mmCIF file of C-alpha atoms in Angstrom:
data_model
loop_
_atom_site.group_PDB
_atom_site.id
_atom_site.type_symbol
_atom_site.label_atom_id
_atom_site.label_comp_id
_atom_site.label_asym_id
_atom_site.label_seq_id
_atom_site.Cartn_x
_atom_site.Cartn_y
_atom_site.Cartn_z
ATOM 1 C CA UNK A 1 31.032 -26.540 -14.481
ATOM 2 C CA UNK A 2 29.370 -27.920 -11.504
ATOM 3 C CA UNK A 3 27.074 -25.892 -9.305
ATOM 4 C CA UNK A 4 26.798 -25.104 -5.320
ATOM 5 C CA UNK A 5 23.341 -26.407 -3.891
ATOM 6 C CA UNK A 6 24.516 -24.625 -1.167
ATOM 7 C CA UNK A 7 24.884 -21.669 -2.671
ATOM 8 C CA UNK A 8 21.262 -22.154 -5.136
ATOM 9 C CA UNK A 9 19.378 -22.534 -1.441
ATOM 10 C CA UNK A 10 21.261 -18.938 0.229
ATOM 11 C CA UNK A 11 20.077 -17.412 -3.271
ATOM 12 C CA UNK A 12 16.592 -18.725 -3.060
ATOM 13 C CA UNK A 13 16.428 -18.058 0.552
ATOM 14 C CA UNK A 14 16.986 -14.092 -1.043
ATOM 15 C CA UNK A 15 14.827 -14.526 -3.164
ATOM 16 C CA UNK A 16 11.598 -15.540 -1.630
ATOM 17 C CA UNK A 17 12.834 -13.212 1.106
ATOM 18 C CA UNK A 18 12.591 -10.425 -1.695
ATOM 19 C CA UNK A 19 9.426 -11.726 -2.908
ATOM 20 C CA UNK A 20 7.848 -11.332 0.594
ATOM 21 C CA UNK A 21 9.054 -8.065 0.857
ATOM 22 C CA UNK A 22 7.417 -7.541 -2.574
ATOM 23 C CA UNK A 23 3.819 -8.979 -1.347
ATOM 24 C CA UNK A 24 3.688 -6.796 1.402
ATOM 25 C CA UNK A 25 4.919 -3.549 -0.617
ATOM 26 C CA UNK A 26 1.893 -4.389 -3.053
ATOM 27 C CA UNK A 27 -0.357 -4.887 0.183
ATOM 28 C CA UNK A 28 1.033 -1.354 1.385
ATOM 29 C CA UNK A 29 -0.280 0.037 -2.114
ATOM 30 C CA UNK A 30 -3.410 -1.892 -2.227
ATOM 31 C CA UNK A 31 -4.265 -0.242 1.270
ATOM 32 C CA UNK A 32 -3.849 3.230 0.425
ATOM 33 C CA UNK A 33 -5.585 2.871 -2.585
ATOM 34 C CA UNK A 34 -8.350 1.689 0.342
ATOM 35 C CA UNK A 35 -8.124 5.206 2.308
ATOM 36 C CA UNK A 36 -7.674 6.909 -0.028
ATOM 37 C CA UNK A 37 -10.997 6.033 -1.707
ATOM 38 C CA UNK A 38 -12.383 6.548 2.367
ATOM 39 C CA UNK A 39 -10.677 10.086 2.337
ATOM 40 C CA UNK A 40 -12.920 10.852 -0.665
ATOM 41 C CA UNK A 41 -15.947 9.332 1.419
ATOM 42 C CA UNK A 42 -14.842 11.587 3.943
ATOM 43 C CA UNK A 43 -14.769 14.235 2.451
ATOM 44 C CA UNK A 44 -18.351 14.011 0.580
ATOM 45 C CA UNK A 45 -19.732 13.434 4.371
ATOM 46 C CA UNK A 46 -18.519 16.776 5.105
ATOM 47 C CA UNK A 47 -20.147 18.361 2.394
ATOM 48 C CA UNK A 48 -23.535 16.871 3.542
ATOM 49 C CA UNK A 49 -23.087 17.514 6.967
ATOM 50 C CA UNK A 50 -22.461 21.470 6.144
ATOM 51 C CA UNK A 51 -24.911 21.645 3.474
ATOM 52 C CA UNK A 52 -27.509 19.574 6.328
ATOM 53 C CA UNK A 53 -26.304 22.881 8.749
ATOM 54 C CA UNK A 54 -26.851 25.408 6.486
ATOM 55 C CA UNK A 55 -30.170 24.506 4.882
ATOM 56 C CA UNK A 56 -31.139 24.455 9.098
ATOM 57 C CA UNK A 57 -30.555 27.822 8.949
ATOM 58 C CA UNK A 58 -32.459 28.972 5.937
ATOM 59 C CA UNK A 59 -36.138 29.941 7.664
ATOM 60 C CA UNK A 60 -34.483 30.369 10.897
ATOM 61 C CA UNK A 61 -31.472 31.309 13.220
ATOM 62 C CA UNK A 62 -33.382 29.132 16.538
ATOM 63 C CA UNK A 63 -31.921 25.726 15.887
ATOM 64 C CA UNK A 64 -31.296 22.694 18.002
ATOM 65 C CA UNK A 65 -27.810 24.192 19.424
ATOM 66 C CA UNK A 66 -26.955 20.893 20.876
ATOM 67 C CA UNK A 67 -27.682 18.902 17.115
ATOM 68 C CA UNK A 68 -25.118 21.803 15.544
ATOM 69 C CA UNK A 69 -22.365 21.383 18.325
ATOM 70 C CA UNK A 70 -22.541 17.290 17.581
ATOM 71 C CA UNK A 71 -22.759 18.155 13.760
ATOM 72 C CA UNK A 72 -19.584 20.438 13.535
ATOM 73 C CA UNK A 73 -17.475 17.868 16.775
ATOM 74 C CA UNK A 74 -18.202 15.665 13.300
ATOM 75 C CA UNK A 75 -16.332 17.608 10.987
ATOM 76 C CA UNK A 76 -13.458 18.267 13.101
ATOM 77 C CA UNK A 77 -13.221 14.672 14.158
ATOM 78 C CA UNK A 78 -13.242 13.692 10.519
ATOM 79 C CA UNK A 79 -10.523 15.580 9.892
ATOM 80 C CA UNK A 80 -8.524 14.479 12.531
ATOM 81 C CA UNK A 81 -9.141 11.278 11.030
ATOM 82 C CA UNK A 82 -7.825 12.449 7.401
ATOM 83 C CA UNK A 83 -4.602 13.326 9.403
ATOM 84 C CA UNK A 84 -4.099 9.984 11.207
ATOM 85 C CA UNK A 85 -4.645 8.090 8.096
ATOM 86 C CA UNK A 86 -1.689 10.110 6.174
ATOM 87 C CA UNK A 87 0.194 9.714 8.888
ATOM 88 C CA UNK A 88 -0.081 6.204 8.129
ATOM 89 C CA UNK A 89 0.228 6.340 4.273
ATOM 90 C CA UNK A 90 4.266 5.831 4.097
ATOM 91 C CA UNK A 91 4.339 5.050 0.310
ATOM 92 C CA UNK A 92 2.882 8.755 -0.636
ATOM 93 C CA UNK A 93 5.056 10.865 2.142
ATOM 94 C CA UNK A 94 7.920 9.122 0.776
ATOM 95 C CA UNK A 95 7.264 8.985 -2.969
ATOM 96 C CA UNK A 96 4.870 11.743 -3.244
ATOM 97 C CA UNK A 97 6.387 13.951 -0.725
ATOM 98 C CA UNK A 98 2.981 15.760 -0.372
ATOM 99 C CA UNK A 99 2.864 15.994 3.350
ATOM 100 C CA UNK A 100 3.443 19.702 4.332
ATOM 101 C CA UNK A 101 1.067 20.655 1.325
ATOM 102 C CA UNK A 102 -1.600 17.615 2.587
ATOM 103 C CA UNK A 103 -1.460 19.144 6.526
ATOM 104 C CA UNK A 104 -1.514 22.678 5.478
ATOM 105 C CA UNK A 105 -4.404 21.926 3.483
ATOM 106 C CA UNK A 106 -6.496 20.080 6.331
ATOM 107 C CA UNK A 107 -5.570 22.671 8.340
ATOM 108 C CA UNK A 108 -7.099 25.504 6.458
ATOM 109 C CA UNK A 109 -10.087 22.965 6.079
ATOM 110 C CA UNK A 110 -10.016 22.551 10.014
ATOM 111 C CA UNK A 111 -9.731 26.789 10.527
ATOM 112 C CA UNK A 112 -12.898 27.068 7.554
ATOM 113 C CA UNK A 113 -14.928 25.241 9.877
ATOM 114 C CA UNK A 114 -13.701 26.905 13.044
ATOM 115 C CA UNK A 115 -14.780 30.127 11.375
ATOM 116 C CA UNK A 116 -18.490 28.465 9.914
ATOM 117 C CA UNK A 117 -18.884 27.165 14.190
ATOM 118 C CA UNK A 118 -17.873 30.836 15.791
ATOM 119 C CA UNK A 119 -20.159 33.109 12.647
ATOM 120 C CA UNK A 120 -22.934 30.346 12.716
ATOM 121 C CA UNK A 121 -23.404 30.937 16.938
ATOM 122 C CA UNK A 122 -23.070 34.529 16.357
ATOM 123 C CA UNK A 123 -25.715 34.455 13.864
ATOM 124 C CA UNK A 124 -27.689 31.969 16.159
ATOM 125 C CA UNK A 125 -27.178 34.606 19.064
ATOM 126 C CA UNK A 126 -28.690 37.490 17.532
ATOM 127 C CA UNK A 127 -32.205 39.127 16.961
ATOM 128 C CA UNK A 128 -33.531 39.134 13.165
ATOM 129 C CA UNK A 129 -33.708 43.233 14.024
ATOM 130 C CA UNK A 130 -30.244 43.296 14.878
ATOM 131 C CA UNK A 131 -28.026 44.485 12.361
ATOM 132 C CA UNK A 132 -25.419 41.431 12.773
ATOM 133 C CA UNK A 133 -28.526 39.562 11.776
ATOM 134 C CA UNK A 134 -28.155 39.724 8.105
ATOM 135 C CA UNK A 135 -24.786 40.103 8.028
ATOM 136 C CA UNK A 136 -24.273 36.891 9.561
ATOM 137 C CA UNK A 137 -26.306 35.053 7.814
ATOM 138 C CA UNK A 138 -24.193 36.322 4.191
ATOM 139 C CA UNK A 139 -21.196 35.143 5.998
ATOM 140 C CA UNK A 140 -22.428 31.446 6.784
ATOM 141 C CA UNK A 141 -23.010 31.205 2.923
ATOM 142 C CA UNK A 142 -20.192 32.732 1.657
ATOM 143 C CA UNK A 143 -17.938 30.770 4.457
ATOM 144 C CA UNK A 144 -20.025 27.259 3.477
ATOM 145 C CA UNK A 145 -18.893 27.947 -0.259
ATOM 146 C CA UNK A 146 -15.390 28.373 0.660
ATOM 147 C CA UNK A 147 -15.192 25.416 2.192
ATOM 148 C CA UNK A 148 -17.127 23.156 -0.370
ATOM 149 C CA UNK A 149 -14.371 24.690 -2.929
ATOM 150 C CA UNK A 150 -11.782 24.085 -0.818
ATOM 151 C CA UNK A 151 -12.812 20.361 -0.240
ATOM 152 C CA UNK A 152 -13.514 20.153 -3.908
ATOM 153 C CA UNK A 153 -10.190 21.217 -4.703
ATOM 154 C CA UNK A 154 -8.793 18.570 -1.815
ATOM 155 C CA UNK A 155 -10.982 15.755 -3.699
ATOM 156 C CA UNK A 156 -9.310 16.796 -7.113
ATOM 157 C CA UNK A 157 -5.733 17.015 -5.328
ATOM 158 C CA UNK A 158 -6.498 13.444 -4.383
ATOM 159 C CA UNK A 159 -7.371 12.009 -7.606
ATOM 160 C CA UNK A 160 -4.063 13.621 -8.979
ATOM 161 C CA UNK A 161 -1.906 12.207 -6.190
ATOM 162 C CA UNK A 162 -3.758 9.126 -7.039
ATOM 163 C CA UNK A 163 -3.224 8.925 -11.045
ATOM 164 C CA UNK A 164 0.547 10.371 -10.240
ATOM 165 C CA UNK A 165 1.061 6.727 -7.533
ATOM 166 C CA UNK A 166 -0.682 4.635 -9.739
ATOM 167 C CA UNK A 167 1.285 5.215 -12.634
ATOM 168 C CA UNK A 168 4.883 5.075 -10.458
ATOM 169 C CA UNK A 169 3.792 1.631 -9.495
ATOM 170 C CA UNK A 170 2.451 0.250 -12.642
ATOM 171 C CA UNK A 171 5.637 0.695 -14.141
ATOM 172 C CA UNK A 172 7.926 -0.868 -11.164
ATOM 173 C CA UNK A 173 5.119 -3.640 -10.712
ATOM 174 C CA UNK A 174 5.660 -4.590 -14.779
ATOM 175 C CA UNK A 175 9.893 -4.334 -13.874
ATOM 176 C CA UNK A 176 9.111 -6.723 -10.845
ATOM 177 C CA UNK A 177 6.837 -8.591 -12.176
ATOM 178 C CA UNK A 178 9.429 -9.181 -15.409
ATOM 179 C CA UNK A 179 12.224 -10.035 -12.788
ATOM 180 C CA UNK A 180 9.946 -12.317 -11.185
ATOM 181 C CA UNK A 181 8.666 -14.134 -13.902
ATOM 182 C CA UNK A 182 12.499 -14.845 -15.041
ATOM 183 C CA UNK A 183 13.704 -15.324 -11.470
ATOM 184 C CA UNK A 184 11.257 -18.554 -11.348
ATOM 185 C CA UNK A 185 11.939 -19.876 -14.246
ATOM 186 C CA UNK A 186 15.431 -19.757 -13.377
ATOM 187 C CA UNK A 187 15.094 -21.496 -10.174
ATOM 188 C CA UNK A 188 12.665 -23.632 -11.522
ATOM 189 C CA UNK A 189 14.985 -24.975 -14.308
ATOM 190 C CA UNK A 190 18.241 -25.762 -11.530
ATOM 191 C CA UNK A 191 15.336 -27.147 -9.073
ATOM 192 C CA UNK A 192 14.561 -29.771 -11.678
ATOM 193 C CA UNK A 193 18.416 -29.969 -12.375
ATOM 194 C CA UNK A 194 19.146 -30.943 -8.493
ATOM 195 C CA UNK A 195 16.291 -32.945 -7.962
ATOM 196 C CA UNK A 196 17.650 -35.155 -11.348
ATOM 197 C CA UNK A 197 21.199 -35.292 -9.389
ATOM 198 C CA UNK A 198 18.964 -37.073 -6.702
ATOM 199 C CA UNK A 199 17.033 -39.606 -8.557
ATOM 200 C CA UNK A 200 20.246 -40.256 -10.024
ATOM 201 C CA UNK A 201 21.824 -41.300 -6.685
ATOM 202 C CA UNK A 202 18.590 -42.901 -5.670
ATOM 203 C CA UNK A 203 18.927 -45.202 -8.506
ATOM 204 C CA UNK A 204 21.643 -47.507 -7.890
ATOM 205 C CA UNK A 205 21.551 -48.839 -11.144
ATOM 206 C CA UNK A 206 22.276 -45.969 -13.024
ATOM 207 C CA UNK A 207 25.829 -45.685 -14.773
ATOM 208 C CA UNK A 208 27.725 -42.035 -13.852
ATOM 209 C CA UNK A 209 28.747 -42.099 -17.513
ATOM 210 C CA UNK A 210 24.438 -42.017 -18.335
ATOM 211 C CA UNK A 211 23.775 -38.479 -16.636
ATOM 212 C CA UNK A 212 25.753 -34.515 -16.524
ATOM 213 C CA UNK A 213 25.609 -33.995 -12.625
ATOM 214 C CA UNK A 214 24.947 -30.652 -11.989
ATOM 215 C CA UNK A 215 25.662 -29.960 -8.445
ATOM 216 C CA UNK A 216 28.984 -29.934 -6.407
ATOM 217 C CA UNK A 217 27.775 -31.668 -3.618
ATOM 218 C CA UNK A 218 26.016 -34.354 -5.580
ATOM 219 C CA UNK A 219 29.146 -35.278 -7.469
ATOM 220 C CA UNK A 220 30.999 -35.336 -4.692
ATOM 221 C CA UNK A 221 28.772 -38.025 -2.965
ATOM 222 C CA UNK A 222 29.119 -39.971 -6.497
ATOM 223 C CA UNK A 223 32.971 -39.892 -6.687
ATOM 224 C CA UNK A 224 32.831 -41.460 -3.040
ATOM 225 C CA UNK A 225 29.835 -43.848 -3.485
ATOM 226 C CA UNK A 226 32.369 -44.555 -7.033
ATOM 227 C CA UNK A 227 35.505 -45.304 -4.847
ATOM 228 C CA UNK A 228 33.521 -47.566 -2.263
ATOM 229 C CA UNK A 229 32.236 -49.587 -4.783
ATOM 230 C CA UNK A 230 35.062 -50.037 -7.038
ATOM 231 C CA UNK A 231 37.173 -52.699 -4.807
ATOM 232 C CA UNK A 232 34.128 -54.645 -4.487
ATOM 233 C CA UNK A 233 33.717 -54.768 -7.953
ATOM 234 C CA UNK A 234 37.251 -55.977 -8.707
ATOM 235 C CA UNK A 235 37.697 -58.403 -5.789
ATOM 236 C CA UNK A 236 34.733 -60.368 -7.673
ATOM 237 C CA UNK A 237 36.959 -60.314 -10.904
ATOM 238 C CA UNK A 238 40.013 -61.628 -9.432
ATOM 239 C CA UNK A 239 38.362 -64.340 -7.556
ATOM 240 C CA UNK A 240 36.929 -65.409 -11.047
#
């Protein structure tokens, strides 16, 4: 049974097509592997940044107001940033389907540190004889604990989500890879098949009865290059 070329070339076409689709899947993976190590980063800058606020508050409530306002712009800016890098991550919201628990979670980070900014001013706003004085001050701590549980729980979220996408694609990278590795070797074999059928017509010495053409088109051209030859060859036996 002879072969299409024609129809080898469309399927390769496909194929590398698929392939490139492939590369850019992996590259897709490969980058939120990247942010999602950053979101980690992230997050661990928070915790300095509050624990940097709170340990300015210790001896006193008369801080640099304009240091605290940049500190917490920070934290909310960072978050923001959290959001527009999910946003982004289209393999997790798709396969994951973590995005309404991932938003409700920065939010409640984002309202944490709305509350730590509004106690921490009224704190900074009264006199050590007032009786919001103290009471402030327990807040700040007890709010700055909540919210280095809550981004601990966030960072342990995100090494689940992590474990849970690395192990999804591990197993469909080993299918693809399989697939691949085949694919090629299949291609590779009828490659070396056509580019035999070639030689073979490239070599004008070579008898048809010598080789198995594998291609269509390729024994086509034979038969014809056969027929044109043929009265030449027996106009030289008659004339002997």
């Amino acid at each position: 049974m002879k072969h299409s070329i024609k129809k080898i070339f469309k399927n390769l076409n496909f194929y590398l097509f698929t392939a490139l689709i492939l590369a850019l899947i992996s590259f897709g993976f490969i980058t939120e592997q990247y942010f999602s190590y950053k979101k980690i980063e992230n997050l661990n800058t928070q915790k300095s940044i509050l624990n940097k606020l709170l340990n300015s508050q210790k001896d006193t409530n008369k801080i640099d107001i304009i240091m605290f306002n940049n500190e917490i712009a920070k934290l909310h800016n960072k978050i923001e940033k959290l959001s527009t890098q999910y946003k982004n991550s289209y393999l997790s919201i798709y396969l994951l389907n973590n995005k309404n628990e991932y938003n409700s979670e920065l939010s409640k980070l984002n309202d944490f540190i709305s509350k730590f900014d509004k106690t921490s001013k009224t704190y900074f706003d009264s006199n050590i004889y007032d009786k919001i004085f103290s009471t402030s001050r327990s807040d700040i701590r007890i709010i700055h604990n909540s919210i280095l549980n809550h981004i601990d729980l966030m960072i342990l979220k995100n090494i689940e989500y992590d474990k849970t996408r690395f192990n999804l694609f591990s197993k469909i990278f080993a299918l693809l890879v399989l697939i691949l590795f085949v694919t090629t070797i299949w291609y590779r074999s009828r490659l070396n098949k056509i580019y035999k059928d070639i030689i073979y017509l490239y070599n004008t010495d070579a008898k048809k009865d010598e080789i198995t053409i594998f291609s269509q088109e390729i024994d086509g051209i034979s038969k014809r290059m056969y027929r044109k030859t043929k009265p030449k060859d027996n106009s030289n036996n008659t004339s002997i």
